[in-house]
mmCIF file of C-alpha atoms in Angstrom:
data_model
loop_
_atom_site.group_PDB
_atom_site.id
_atom_site.type_symbol
_atom_site.label_atom_id
_atom_site.label_comp_id
_atom_site.label_asym_id
_atom_site.label_seq_id
_atom_site.Cartn_x
_atom_site.Cartn_y
_atom_site.Cartn_z
ATOM 1 C CA MET M 16 131.974 100.652 125.812
ATOM 2 C CA MET M 17 128.819 99.418 124.400
ATOM 3 C CA LEU M 18 130.624 98.814 120.895
ATOM 4 C CA THR M 19 133.080 96.755 122.833
ATOM 5 C CA LEU M 20 130.453 94.580 124.613
ATOM 6 C CA PHE M 21 128.392 93.659 121.768
ATOM 7 C CA ARG M 22 131.470 92.961 119.728
ATOM 8 C CA LEU M 23 132.326 90.535 122.754
ATOM 9 C CA LEU M 24 128.783 89.045 122.770
ATOM 10 C CA SER M 25 129.066 88.347 119.075
ATOM 11 C CA ARG M 26 131.536 85.835 119.525
ATOM 12 C CA ILE M 27 129.520 83.870 121.819
ATOM 13 C CA PRO M 28 127.626 80.979 119.432
ATOM 14 C CA LEU M 29 124.379 82.220 118.393
ATOM 15 C CA THR M 30 122.433 79.339 119.758
ATOM 16 C CA TRP M 31 123.581 80.090 123.127
ATOM 17 C CA MET M 32 122.651 83.684 122.866
ATOM 18 C CA GLN M 33 119.026 82.472 121.564
ATOM 19 C CA ALA M 34 118.898 80.214 124.879
ATOM 20 C CA LEU M 35 119.908 83.301 127.015
ATOM 21 C CA GLY M 36 117.403 85.484 125.266
ATOM 22 C CA GLY M 37 114.562 83.032 125.545
ATOM 23 C CA ALA M 38 115.070 83.152 129.230
ATOM 24 C CA VAL M 39 115.317 87.046 129.581
ATOM 25 C CA GLY M 40 112.174 87.350 127.497
ATOM 26 C CA TRP M 41 110.454 85.806 130.383
ATOM 27 C CA LEU M 42 112.311 87.573 132.897
ATOM 28 C CA VAL M 43 110.900 90.741 131.281
ATOM 29 C CA TRP M 44 107.615 89.406 131.044
ATOM 30 C CA ALA M 45 107.623 88.488 134.777
ATOM 31 C CA LEU M 46 109.168 92.211 135.816
ATOM 32 C CA SER M 47 107.198 94.541 133.554
ATOM 33 C CA PRO M 48 103.573 95.027 134.096
ATOM 34 C CA SER M 49 103.410 97.782 131.216
ATOM 35 C CA TYR M 50 104.993 95.243 128.827
ATOM 36 C CA ARG M 51 102.426 92.628 129.754
ATOM 37 C CA ARG M 52 99.364 94.831 129.233
ATOM 38 C CA GLN M 53 100.659 95.973 125.900
ATOM 39 C CA PHE M 54 101.289 92.528 124.685
ATOM 40 C CA LEU M 55 98.163 91.083 125.897
ATOM 41 C CA ALA M 56 95.929 94.111 124.548
ATOM 42 C CA ASN M 57 97.407 93.453 121.027
ATOM 43 C CA ALA M 58 96.863 89.897 121.191
ATOM 44 C CA GLN M 59 93.518 90.432 122.201
ATOM 45 C CA ALA M 60 92.565 93.134 119.601
ATOM 46 C CA ALA M 61 93.893 90.298 116.981
ATOM 47 C CA GLY M 62 91.376 87.696 118.743
ATOM 48 C CA LEU M 63 94.049 85.513 119.636
ATOM 49 C CA PRO M 64 94.306 83.193 122.564
ATOM 50 C CA TRP M 65 97.097 82.828 125.235
ATOM 51 C CA ALA M 66 98.117 79.526 123.935
ATOM 52 C CA GLU M 67 98.738 80.905 120.403
ATOM 53 C CA VAL M 68 100.889 84.068 121.345
ATOM 54 C CA ARG M 69 102.574 82.350 124.507
ATOM 55 C CA PRO M 70 105.585 81.535 122.266
ATOM 56 C CA ALA M 71 106.178 85.069 121.106
ATOM 57 C CA VAL M 72 107.376 85.867 124.915
ATOM 58 C CA THR M 73 110.539 83.767 124.182
ATOM 59 C CA ALA M 74 110.749 85.047 120.660
ATOM 60 C CA ALA M 75 111.090 88.612 121.587
ATOM 61 C CA GLY M 76 113.897 87.663 123.917
ATOM 62 C CA CYS M 77 115.704 85.655 121.236
ATOM 63 C CA MET M 78 115.428 88.494 118.804
ATOM 64 C CA VAL M 79 117.314 90.924 121.233
ATOM 65 C CA ALA M 80 119.663 88.557 122.030
ATOM 66 C CA GLU M 81 120.688 87.625 118.388
ATOM 67 C CA LEU M 82 121.602 91.250 117.791
ATOM 68 C CA PRO M 83 125.117 91.210 118.706
ATOM 69 C CA TRP M 84 125.883 88.395 116.362
ATOM 70 C CA VAL M 85 123.711 89.578 113.660
ATOM 71 C CA TRP M 86 125.339 93.230 113.721
ATOM 72 C CA MET M 87 128.667 92.682 114.924
ATOM 73 C CA ARG M 88 130.137 89.207 113.303
ATOM 74 C CA PRO M 89 132.950 89.204 110.953
ATOM 75 C CA HIS M 90 131.797 89.994 107.443
ATOM 76 C CA SER M 91 133.163 86.638 106.160
ATOM 77 C CA THR M 92 130.649 84.900 108.327
ATOM 78 C CA GLN M 93 127.670 84.956 106.200
ATOM 79 C CA ILE M 94 124.097 84.177 107.257
ATOM 80 C CA LEU M 95 123.466 82.098 103.879
ATOM 81 C CA GLY M 96 124.617 78.915 105.349
ATOM 82 C CA ARG M 97 121.802 79.123 108.181
ATOM 83 C CA MET M 98 119.054 80.327 105.878
ATOM 84 C CA ALA M 99 116.370 78.227 103.903
ATOM 85 C CA TRP M 100 114.418 79.990 101.163
ATOM 86 C CA ASP M 101 110.646 79.938 100.379
ATOM 87 C CA GLY M 102 109.422 81.936 97.497
ATOM 88 C CA ALA M 103 112.937 83.619 96.669
ATOM 89 C CA GLU M 104 112.095 83.060 92.798
ATOM 90 C CA HIS M 105 109.648 85.949 93.106
ATOM 91 C CA MET M 106 112.691 88.197 94.049
ATOM 92 C CA GLU M 107 114.906 86.752 91.582
ATOM 93 C CA ALA M 108 112.311 87.262 88.714
ATOM 94 C CA GLY M 109 111.370 91.045 89.776
ATOM 95 C CA LEU M 110 115.059 91.755 89.768
ATOM 96 C CA LYS M 111 115.937 89.968 86.576
ATOM 97 C CA ALA M 112 112.832 91.929 84.980
ATOM 98 C CA GLY M 113 114.130 95.273 86.018
ATOM 99 C CA LYS M 114 111.044 96.162 87.884
ATOM 100 C CA GLY M 115 112.630 97.135 91.227
ATOM 101 C CA VAL M 116 111.408 95.105 94.458
ATOM 102 C CA ILE M 117 110.167 96.310 97.712
ATOM 103 C CA VAL M 118 110.386 93.817 100.452
ATOM 104 C CA LEU M 119 107.358 94.579 103.044
ATOM 105 C CA SER M 120 108.873 92.813 106.332
ATOM 106 C CA PRO M 121 106.977 93.558 109.563
ATOM 107 C CA HIS M 122 107.911 92.903 113.087
ATOM 108 C CA ILE M 123 107.504 88.977 112.528
ATOM 109 C CA GLY M 124 110.812 86.635 113.236
ATOM 110 C CA CYS M 125 114.139 88.062 112.401
ATOM 111 C CA TRP M 126 113.594 90.898 110.063
ATOM 112 C CA GLU M 127 117.233 92.380 110.827
ATOM 113 C CA ILE M 128 118.709 88.818 109.612
ATOM 114 C CA GLY M 129 116.265 88.777 106.756
ATOM 115 C CA ALA M 130 117.523 92.073 105.423
ATOM 116 C CA GLN M 131 121.288 90.919 105.712
ATOM 117 C CA ALA M 132 120.248 87.396 103.887
ATOM 118 C CA LEU M 133 118.707 89.060 100.998
ATOM 119 C CA ALA M 134 121.713 91.259 100.638
ATOM 120 C CA GLU M 135 124.228 88.560 100.717
ATOM 121 C CA ARG M 136 122.124 86.332 98.353
ATOM 122 C CA PHE M 137 121.140 89.245 95.522
ATOM 123 C CA GLY M 138 123.886 91.889 96.225
ATOM 124 C CA PRO M 139 126.594 90.137 94.309
ATOM 125 C CA SER M 140 124.199 90.062 90.973
ATOM 126 C CA PHE M 141 121.845 93.078 91.708
ATOM 127 C CA GLY M 142 123.994 95.450 93.594
ATOM 128 C CA PRO M 143 123.038 96.654 97.374
ATOM 129 C CA MET M 144 119.820 96.793 98.905
ATOM 130 C CA VAL M 145 119.119 100.618 99.800
ATOM 131 C CA ALA M 146 117.073 101.120 103.001
ATOM 132 C CA LEU M 147 116.261 103.946 105.419
ATOM 133 C CA TYR M 148 118.085 104.466 108.440
ATOM 134 C CA ARG M 149 117.110 106.767 111.433
ATOM 135 C CA PRO M 150 119.979 106.782 114.212
ATOM 136 C CA PRO M 151 118.740 105.818 117.505
ATOM 137 C CA ARG M 152 117.844 108.477 119.905
ATOM 138 C CA LYS M 153 119.947 107.230 122.532
ATOM 139 C CA ASP M 154 123.614 108.217 122.079
ATOM 140 C CA TRP M 155 125.282 105.188 123.588
ATOM 141 C CA LEU M 156 123.150 103.052 121.081
ATOM 142 C CA LYS M 157 124.410 105.239 117.809
ATOM 143 C CA PRO M 158 127.820 103.615 117.096
ATOM 144 C CA VAL M 159 126.409 100.038 117.622
ATOM 145 C CA VAL M 160 123.521 100.770 115.158
ATOM 146 C CA LEU M 161 125.885 102.448 112.715
ATOM 147 C CA MET M 162 128.294 99.526 112.710
ATOM 148 C CA SER M 163 125.329 97.080 112.006
ATOM 149 C CA ARG M 164 124.353 99.084 108.843
ATOM 150 C CA GLN M 165 127.823 98.767 107.246
ATOM 151 C CA ARG M 166 127.460 95.306 106.100
ATOM 152 C CA PRO M 167 128.409 94.015 102.370
ATOM 153 C CA PHE M 168 125.511 95.113 99.714
ATOM 154 C CA LEU M 169 123.694 96.947 102.239
ATOM 155 C CA GLU M 170 123.284 100.918 101.719
ATOM 156 C CA ALA M 171 121.582 103.180 104.126
ATOM 157 C CA ALA M 172 119.710 106.078 103.167
ATOM 158 C CA PRO M 173 118.602 109.028 105.561
ATOM 159 C CA THR M 174 114.994 109.169 106.806
ATOM 160 C CA SER M 175 114.396 112.353 104.896
ATOM 161 C CA LEU M 176 113.047 113.518 101.549
ATOM 162 C CA ALA M 177 116.517 113.080 100.006
ATOM 163 C CA GLY M 178 116.527 109.411 101.374
ATOM 164 C CA VAL M 179 113.209 108.923 99.753
ATOM 165 C CA ARG M 180 114.353 109.954 96.462
ATOM 166 C CA THR M 181 117.370 107.778 96.739
ATOM 167 C CA LEU M 182 114.882 105.066 97.318
ATOM 168 C CA ILE M 183 112.545 106.004 94.270
ATOM 169 C CA ARG M 184 115.794 106.233 92.065
ATOM 170 C CA ALA M 185 117.094 102.852 93.411
ATOM 171 C CA LEU M 186 113.651 101.146 92.515
ATOM 172 C CA ARG M 187 113.060 102.948 89.033
ATOM 173 C CA ALA M 188 116.772 101.444 88.126
ATOM 174 C CA GLY M 189 115.765 98.009 89.243
ATOM 175 C CA GLY M 190 117.060 97.657 92.626
ATOM 176 C CA TYR M 191 115.524 96.786 96.015
ATOM 177 C CA THR M 192 114.705 98.101 99.362
ATOM 178 C CA ALA M 193 113.002 96.666 102.670
ATOM 179 C CA ILE M 194 110.583 98.424 104.832
ATOM 180 C CA LEU M 195 108.985 97.889 108.069
ATOM 181 C CA PRO M 196 105.187 98.432 107.336
ATOM 182 C CA ASP M 197 103.863 98.214 110.957
ATOM 183 C CA GLN M 198 106.160 100.763 112.070
ATOM 184 C CA VAL M 199 104.482 103.799 113.442
ATOM 185 C CA PRO M 200 105.578 106.752 111.415
ATOM 186 C CA PRO M 201 106.214 110.308 112.760
ATOM 187 C CA GLN M 202 103.055 112.730 112.457
ATOM 188 C CA GLY M 203 102.421 113.790 108.805
ATOM 189 C CA GLN M 204 103.840 110.767 107.235
ATOM 190 C CA GLY M 205 100.672 108.377 107.495
ATOM 191 C CA VAL M 206 97.188 108.076 107.808
ATOM 192 C CA TRP M 207 94.697 106.185 109.989
ATOM 193 C CA ALA M 208 93.818 103.018 109.015
ATOM 194 C CA PRO M 209 92.306 99.897 110.399
ATOM 195 C CA PHE M 210 94.526 97.097 112.062
ATOM 196 C CA PHE M 211 93.058 94.328 114.021
ATOM 197 C CA GLY M 212 90.081 96.259 114.590
ATOM 198 C CA ARG M 213 91.689 99.426 115.659
ATOM 199 C CA ASP M 214 92.477 102.645 113.780
ATOM 200 C CA VAL M 215 96.371 102.874 113.777
ATOM 201 C CA TYR M 216 98.575 105.462 112.252
ATOM 202 C CA THR M 217 99.924 103.670 109.207
ATOM 203 C CA MET M 218 102.780 104.757 107.053
ATOM 204 C CA THR M 219 102.221 105.995 103.412
ATOM 205 C CA LEU M 220 105.829 105.617 102.360
ATOM 206 C CA LEU M 221 105.044 102.211 100.747
ATOM 207 C CA PRO M 222 101.921 103.146 98.833
ATOM 208 C CA LYS M 223 103.883 106.307 97.498
ATOM 209 C CA LEU M 224 106.689 104.094 96.603
ATOM 210 C CA ALA M 225 104.515 101.645 94.756
ATOM 211 C CA GLN M 226 102.568 104.373 92.887
ATOM 212 C CA GLN M 227 105.717 106.074 91.635
ATOM 213 C CA THR M 228 107.810 103.375 90.790
ATOM 214 C CA GLY M 229 105.521 100.206 89.968
ATOM 215 C CA ALA M 230 107.714 97.924 92.152
ATOM 216 C CA LEU M 231 106.932 94.608 92.861
ATOM 217 C CA ILE M 232 105.839 93.972 96.648
ATOM 218 C CA LEU M 233 106.881 90.798 98.366
ATOM 219 C CA LEU M 234 105.475 90.000 101.771
ATOM 220 C CA THR M 235 108.553 88.757 103.646
ATOM 221 C CA TRP M 236 109.254 87.217 106.835
ATOM 222 C CA CYS M 237 112.203 85.502 108.473
ATOM 223 C CA GLU M 238 111.088 82.605 110.356
ATOM 224 C CA ARG M 239 113.471 81.466 113.458
ATOM 225 C CA LEU M 240 113.835 77.690 113.166
ATOM 226 C CA PRO M 241 115.545 75.509 115.823
ATOM 227 C CA ARG M 242 119.662 75.514 116.462
ATOM 228 C CA GLY M 243 120.344 78.736 115.107
ATOM 229 C CA GLN M 244 118.481 78.115 111.699
ATOM 230 C CA PHE M 245 116.304 80.638 109.664
ATOM 231 C CA CYS M 246 113.635 80.388 106.783
ATOM 232 C CA LEU M 247 112.818 83.437 104.646
ATOM 233 C CA HIS M 248 109.313 83.244 103.558
ATOM 234 C CA MET M 249 108.508 85.656 100.540
ATOM 235 C CA ALA M 250 105.118 86.112 98.329
ATOM 236 C CA PRO M 251 103.730 88.592 96.296
ATOM 237 C CA LEU M 252 101.214 91.197 97.706
ATOM 238 C CA ASP M 253 97.798 90.376 96.627
ATOM 239 C CA GLU M 254 95.828 93.352 97.426
ATOM 240 C CA PRO M 255 93.229 95.253 94.892
ATOM 241 C CA SER M 256 94.208 98.634 96.191
ATOM 242 C CA PHE M 257 97.624 98.190 95.073
ATOM 243 C CA GLN M 258 96.528 97.454 91.413
ATOM 244 C CA ASP M 259 94.030 100.376 91.386
ATOM 245 C CA PRO M 260 95.909 103.440 89.800
ATOM 246 C CA ALA M 261 92.927 105.263 91.352
ATOM 247 C CA ALA M 262 92.926 104.000 94.824
ATOM 248 C CA THR M 263 93.572 106.565 97.881
ATOM 249 C CA LEU M 264 96.369 106.376 100.414
ATOM 250 C CA GLU M 265 93.964 105.508 102.965
ATOM 251 C CA GLN M 266 92.662 102.661 100.738
ATOM 252 C CA MET M 267 96.219 101.653 99.979
ATOM 253 C CA ALA M 268 97.298 101.702 103.849
ATOM 254 C CA ALA M 269 94.154 99.687 104.862
ATOM 255 C CA GLY M 270 95.202 96.961 102.366
ATOM 256 C CA MET M 271 98.822 96.795 103.641
ATOM 257 C CA ASN M 272 97.415 96.415 107.135
ATOM 258 C CA ARG M 273 95.215 93.477 105.932
ATOM 259 C CA ALA M 274 98.340 92.145 104.253
ATOM 260 C CA VAL M 275 100.236 92.334 107.675
ATOM 261 C CA GLU M 276 97.322 90.763 109.681
ATOM 262 C CA ARG M 277 97.472 87.530 107.531
ATOM 263 C CA MET M 278 101.117 87.473 107.991
ATOM 264 C CA VAL M 279 100.671 87.872 111.855
ATOM 265 C CA LEU M 280 97.889 85.200 111.996
ATOM 266 C CA HIS M 281 100.118 82.840 110.076
ATOM 267 C CA ALA M 282 103.039 83.174 112.705
ATOM 268 C CA PRO M 283 101.624 84.700 115.891
ATOM 269 C CA GLY M 284 104.407 82.849 117.933
ATOM 270 C CA GLN M 285 106.934 85.030 116.335
ATOM 271 C CA TYR M 286 105.216 88.598 116.189
ATOM 272 C CA LEU M 287 106.468 91.142 118.292
ATOM 273 C CA TRP M 288 102.933 91.684 120.361
ATOM 274 C CA GLY M 289 104.799 94.265 122.815
ATOM 275 C CA TYR M 290 105.266 96.890 120.232
ATOM 276 C CA ALA M 291 103.039 99.597 120.601
ATOM 277 C CA ARG M 292 101.362 99.560 117.455
ATOM 278 C CA ALA M 293 98.337 101.867 118.205
ATOM 279 C CA LYS M 294 100.398 104.569 119.952
ATOM 280 C CA GLN M 295 100.237 108.320 118.901
ATOM 281 C CA PRO M 296 102.446 109.204 116.111
ATOM 282 C CA ARG M 297 105.523 111.437 117.430
ATOM 283 C CA GLU M 298 106.377 114.831 116.086
ATOM 284 C CA GLU M 299 109.351 114.726 113.744
ATOM 285 C CA ARG M 300 112.166 116.923 114.780
#
């Protein structure tokens, strides 16, 4: 039922869905006190005034409303015609050098669209993007998300030790992957590190992959532009801890968080401020 609904919604023009999503974003804001508290608490921790984060209410609704089109559109309908590029030469240089590339893409803008754009552009020459995939907890959503991962030049690996080994092999072979660095990992898979003045549980997967593979790390975010257009911004990670072989995981996690902070402050109107970044980690089942 849900899969059929998503397929029907995917046929609606993207710009219409974005307009609807913007309205829904404000409806959720009006109806959910807990969402407002979480949103404002995160923005306050970052020291940002309401005027700078206000557009993110609309952006959050747009992000959700885009998903049927992003996940379910025909494979023949590529995203490349809607995508501008800023810094893609870094990705191309890293792949051509056989270094492997880790795309560090936090909850800013359209990260789902960004991953598909990278796969469409670089997949034909450099093979599929390999990314970890955890099925959603809700049964009704599982077939929808599974379909979303079955796109050309996208390859899913399980969120397990075997999946991590798959990522390591892919990076050592000169491949590429994308990671959400500000996603709260399960208990035992992170460390506590500062983020906008608060200690938050931060993943250690990215530092470990960097240490073991020497892959190029690119700060990446996909900006939502007017009229259903996008721009993918990419720049090398410039954090001393990632260049220091003696750095601890705590130091590297703190450096990663600093990099994410800079990205958020650059585009506060497209950050997912409602995400519970400071929540306690869950127990992995």
